[in-house]
Short mmCIF file of C-alpha atoms in Angstrom, two decimals:
data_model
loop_
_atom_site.label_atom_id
_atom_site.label_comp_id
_atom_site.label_asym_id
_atom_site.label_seq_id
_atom_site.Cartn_x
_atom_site.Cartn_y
_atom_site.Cartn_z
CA UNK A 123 -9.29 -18.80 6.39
CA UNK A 124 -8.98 -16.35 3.26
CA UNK A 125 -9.64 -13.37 4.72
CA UNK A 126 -7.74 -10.13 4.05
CA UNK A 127 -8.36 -7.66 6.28
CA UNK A 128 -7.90 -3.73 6.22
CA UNK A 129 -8.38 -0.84 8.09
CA UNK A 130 -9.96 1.66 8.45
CA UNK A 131 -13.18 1.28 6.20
CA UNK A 132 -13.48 5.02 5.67
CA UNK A 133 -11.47 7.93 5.85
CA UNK A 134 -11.50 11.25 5.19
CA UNK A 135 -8.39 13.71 5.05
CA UNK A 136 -6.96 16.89 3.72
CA UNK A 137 -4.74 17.89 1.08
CA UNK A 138 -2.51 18.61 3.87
CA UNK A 139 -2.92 15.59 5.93
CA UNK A 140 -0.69 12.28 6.06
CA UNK A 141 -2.17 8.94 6.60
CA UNK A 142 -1.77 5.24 6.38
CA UNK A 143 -4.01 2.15 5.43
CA UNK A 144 -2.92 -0.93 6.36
CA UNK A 145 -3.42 -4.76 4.94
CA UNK A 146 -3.58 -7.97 6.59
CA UNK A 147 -3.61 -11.63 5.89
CA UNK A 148 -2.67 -14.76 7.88
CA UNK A 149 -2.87 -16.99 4.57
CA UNK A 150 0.99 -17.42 4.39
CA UNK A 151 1.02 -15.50 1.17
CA UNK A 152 4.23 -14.02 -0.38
CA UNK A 153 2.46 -11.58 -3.09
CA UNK A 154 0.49 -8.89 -1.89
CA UNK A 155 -1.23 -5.99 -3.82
CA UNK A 156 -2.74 -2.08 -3.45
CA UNK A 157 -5.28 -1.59 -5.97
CA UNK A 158 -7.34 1.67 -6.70
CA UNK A 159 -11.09 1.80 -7.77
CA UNK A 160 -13.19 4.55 -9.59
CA UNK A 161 -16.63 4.75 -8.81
CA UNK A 162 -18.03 2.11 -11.98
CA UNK A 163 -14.80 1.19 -13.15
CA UNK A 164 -12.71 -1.93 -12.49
CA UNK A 165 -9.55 -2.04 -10.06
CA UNK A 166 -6.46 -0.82 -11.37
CA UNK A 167 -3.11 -2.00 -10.06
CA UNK A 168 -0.80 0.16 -8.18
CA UNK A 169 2.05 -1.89 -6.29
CA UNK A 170 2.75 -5.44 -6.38
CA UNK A 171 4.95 -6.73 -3.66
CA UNK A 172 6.87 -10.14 -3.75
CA UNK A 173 8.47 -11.61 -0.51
CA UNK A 174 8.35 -8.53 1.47
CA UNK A 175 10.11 -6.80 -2.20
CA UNK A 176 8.51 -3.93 -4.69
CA UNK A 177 8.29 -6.03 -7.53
CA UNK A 178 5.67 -3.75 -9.50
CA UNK A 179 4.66 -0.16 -9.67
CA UNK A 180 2.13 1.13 -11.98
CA UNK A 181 3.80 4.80 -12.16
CA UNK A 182 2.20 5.61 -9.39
CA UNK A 183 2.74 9.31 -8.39
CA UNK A 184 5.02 9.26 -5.10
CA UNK A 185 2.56 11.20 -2.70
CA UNK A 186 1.51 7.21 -2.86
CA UNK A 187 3.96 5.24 -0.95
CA UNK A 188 3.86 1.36 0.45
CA UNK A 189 5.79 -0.56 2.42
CA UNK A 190 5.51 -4.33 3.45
CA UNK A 191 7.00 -4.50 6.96
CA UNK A 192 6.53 -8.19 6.77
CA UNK A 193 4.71 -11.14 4.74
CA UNK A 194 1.43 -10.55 6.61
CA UNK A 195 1.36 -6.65 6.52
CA UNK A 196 1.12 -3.66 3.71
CA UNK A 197 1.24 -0.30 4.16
CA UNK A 198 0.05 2.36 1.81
CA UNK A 199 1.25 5.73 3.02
CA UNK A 200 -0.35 8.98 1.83
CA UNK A 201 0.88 12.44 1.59
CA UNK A 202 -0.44 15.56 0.14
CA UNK A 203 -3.24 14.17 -2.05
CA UNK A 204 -5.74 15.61 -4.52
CA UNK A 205 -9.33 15.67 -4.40
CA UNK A 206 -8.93 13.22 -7.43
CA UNK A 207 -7.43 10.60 -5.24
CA UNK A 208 -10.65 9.65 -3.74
CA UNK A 209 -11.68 6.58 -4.54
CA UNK A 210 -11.55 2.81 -2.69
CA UNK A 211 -8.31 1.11 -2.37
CA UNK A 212 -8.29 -2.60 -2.48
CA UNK A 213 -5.69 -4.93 -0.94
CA UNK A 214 -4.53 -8.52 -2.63
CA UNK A 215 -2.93 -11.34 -1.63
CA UNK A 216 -2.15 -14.21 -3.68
CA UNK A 217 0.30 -17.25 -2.45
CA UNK A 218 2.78 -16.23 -5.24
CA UNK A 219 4.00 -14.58 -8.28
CA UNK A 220 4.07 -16.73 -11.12
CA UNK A 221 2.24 -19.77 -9.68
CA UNK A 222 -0.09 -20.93 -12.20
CA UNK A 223 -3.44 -21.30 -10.14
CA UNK A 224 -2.21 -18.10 -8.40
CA UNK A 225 -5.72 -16.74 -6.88
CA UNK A 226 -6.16 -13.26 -5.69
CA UNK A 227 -8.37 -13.04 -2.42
CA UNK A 228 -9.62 -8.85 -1.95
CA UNK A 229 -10.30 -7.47 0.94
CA UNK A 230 -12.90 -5.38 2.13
CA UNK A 231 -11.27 -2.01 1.14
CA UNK A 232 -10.71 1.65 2.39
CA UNK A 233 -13.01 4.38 1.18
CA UNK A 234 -11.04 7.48 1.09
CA UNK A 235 -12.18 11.06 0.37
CA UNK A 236 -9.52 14.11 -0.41
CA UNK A 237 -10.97 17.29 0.54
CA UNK B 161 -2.76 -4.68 -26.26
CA UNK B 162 -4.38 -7.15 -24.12
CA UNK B 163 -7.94 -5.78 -23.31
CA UNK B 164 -10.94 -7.70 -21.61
CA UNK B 165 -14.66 -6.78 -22.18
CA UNK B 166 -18.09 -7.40 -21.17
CA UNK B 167 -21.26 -6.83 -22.07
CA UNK B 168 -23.72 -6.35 -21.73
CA UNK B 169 -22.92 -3.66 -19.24
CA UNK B 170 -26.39 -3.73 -16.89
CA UNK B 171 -28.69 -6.91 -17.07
CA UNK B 172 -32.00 -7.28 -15.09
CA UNK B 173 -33.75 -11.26 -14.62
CA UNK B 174 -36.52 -12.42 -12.82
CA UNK B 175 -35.59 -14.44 -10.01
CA UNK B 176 -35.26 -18.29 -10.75
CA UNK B 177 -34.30 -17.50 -14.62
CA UNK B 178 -30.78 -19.00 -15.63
CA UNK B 179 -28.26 -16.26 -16.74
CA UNK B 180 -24.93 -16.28 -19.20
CA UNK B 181 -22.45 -13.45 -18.22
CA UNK B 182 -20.00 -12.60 -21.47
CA UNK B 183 -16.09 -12.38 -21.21
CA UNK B 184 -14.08 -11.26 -23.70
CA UNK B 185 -10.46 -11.25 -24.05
CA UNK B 186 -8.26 -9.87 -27.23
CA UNK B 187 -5.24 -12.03 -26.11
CA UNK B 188 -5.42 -15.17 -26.01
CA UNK B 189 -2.30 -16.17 -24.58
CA UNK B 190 -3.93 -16.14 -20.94
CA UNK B 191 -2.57 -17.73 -17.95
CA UNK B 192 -5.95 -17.78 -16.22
CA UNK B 193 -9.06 -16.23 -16.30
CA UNK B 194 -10.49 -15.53 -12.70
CA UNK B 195 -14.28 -14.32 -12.24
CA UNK B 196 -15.28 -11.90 -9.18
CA UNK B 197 -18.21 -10.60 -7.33
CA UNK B 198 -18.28 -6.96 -6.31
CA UNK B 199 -21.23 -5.81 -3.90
CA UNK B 200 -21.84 -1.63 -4.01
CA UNK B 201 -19.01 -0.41 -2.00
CA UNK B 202 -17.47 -3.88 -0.70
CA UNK B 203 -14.55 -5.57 -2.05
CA UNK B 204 -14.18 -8.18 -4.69
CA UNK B 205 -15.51 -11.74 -3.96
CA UNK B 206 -13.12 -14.31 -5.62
CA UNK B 207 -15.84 -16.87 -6.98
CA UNK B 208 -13.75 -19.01 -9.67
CA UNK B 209 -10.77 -19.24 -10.68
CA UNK B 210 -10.09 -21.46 -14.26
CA UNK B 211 -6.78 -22.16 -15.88
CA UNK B 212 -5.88 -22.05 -19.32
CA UNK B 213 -5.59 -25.89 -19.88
CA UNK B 214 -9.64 -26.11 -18.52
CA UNK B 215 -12.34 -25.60 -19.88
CA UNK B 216 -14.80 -25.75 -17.29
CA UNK B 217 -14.63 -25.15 -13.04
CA UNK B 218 -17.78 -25.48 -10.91
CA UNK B 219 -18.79 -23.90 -7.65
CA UNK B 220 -22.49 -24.58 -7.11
CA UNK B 221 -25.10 -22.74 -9.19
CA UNK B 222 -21.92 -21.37 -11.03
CA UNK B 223 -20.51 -22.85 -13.70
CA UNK B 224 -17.37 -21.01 -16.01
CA UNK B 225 -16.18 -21.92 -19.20
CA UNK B 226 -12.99 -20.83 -21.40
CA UNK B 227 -12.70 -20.71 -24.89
CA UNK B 228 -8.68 -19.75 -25.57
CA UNK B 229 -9.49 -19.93 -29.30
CA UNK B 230 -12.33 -17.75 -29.22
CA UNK B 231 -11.02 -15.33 -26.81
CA UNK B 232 -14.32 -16.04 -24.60
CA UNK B 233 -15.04 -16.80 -21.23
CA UNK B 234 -18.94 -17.31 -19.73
CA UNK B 235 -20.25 -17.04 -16.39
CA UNK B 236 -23.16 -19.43 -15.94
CA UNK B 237 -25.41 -18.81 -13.23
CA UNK B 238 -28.63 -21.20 -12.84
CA UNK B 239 -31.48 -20.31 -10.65
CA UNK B 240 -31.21 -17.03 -10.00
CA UNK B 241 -32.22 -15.36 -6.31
CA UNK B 242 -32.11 -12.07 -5.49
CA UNK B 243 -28.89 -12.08 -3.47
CA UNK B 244 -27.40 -13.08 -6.56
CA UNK B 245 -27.49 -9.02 -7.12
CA UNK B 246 -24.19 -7.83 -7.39
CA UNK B 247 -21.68 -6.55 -9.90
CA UNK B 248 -19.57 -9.62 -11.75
CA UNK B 249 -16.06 -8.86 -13.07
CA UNK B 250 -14.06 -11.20 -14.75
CA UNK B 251 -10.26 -11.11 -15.13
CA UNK B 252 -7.28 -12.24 -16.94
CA UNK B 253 -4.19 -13.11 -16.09
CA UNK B 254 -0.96 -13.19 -18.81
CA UNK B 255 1.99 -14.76 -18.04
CA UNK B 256 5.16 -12.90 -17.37
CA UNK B 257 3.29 -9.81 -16.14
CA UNK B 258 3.53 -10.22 -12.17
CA UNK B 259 0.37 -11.96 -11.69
CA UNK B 260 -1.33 -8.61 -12.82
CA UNK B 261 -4.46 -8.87 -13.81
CA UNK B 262 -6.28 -7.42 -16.62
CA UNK B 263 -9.68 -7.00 -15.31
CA UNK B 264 -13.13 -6.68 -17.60
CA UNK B 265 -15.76 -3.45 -17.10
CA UNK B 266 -17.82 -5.25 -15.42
CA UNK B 267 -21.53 -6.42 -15.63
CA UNK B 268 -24.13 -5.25 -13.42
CA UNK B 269 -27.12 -7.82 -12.52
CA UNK B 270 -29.78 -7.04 -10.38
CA UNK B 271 -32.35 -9.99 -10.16
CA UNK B 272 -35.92 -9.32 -9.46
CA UNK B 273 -38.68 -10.89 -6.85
#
């Protein structure tokens, strides 16, 4: 099985609002990963998590926030976002960081709109 | 700076025609290179994965190749169908930077009946 699962598919929320998306995989990976897409652009990295640890952030502005409760879940907690924001976020996993035929497997994403 | 290109950005085929898809890569110091599918809206479909020491991986009608010395990576696709419709990214993976991934603009293919 390499799926990565998240939920929800869509959501809309205001400036005001606080929300969460949340990542799953059973795969027994240890590196998981938020990514953020622009309509016609490629993914760009946000957070990179190693065994449950922060290992990377991509200066993301902190009304952004994940957590990784444990190796099958991420979090990405959001707070007071712009209108800018919107966008689809992608979850990662990989089996590790630093593993040589280390392959990412996406999943479906979260379409969010700021209004 | 390590940046990764394709082009062209849009390409349109008959169905049945065999297809090249470009990669290019300024770096070429690459740990992998890793080539996705991205349907409008979905997420990205990992469909091979080749390491620096190949030169060649295989999945069906796909077929990618690596050139390190050239900076160049192609994405091969023979027989072309209409589901084949999708965008194709292609990204590259330096070592010593997380397992981050340096990902290409992408090439749009739409194959027609």
């Amino acid at each position: 099985d390499t799926e990565v699962t998240q939920t929800p598919k869509h959501l809309v929320m205001g400036m005001t609002n606080k929300k969460s998306l949340k990542c799953e995989q059973h795969m027994g990976h240890r590196a998981m990963y938020w990514y953020k897409q622009k309509a016609k652009k490629p993914p760009e990295l946000m957070f990179v998590y190693s065994y449950e640890k922060l290992s990377i952030n991509e200066s993301v502005p902190s009304r952004f926030s994940p957590e990784c409760p444990n190796s099958s879940l991420l979090n990405l907690h959001l707070h007071a976002l712009q209108p800018e924001d919107s966008a689809l976020y992608l979850c990662a996993s990989s089996q590790r960081i630093g593993l040589a035929l280390d392959e990412q497997y996406f999943g479906p994403g979260t379409r969010l709109t700021v209004t | 700076k390590q940046e990764v290109t394709q082009i062209p950005a849009a390409l349109s085929v008959p169905e049945g025609e065999n297809l090249v898809l470009n990669c290019s890569f300024t770096d070429s110091a690459i740990y992998n290179l890793q080539w996705f599918r991205q349907d409008p809206g979905k997420g990205l479909t990992s469909l091979l994965l080749i390491q620096s020491s190949q030169r060649e991986q295989t999945s069906g009608r796909l077929n990618a190749s690596l050139d390190k010395s050239s900076g160049r990576s192609t994405l091969y696709i023979a027989a072309s169908q209409p589901g084949d419709s999708a965008t194709y990214l292609c990204a590259a993976r330096y070592p010593g930077g997380g397992n981050k991934l340096t990902f290409g603009t992408g090439t749009q293919l739409k194959v027609e009946l």
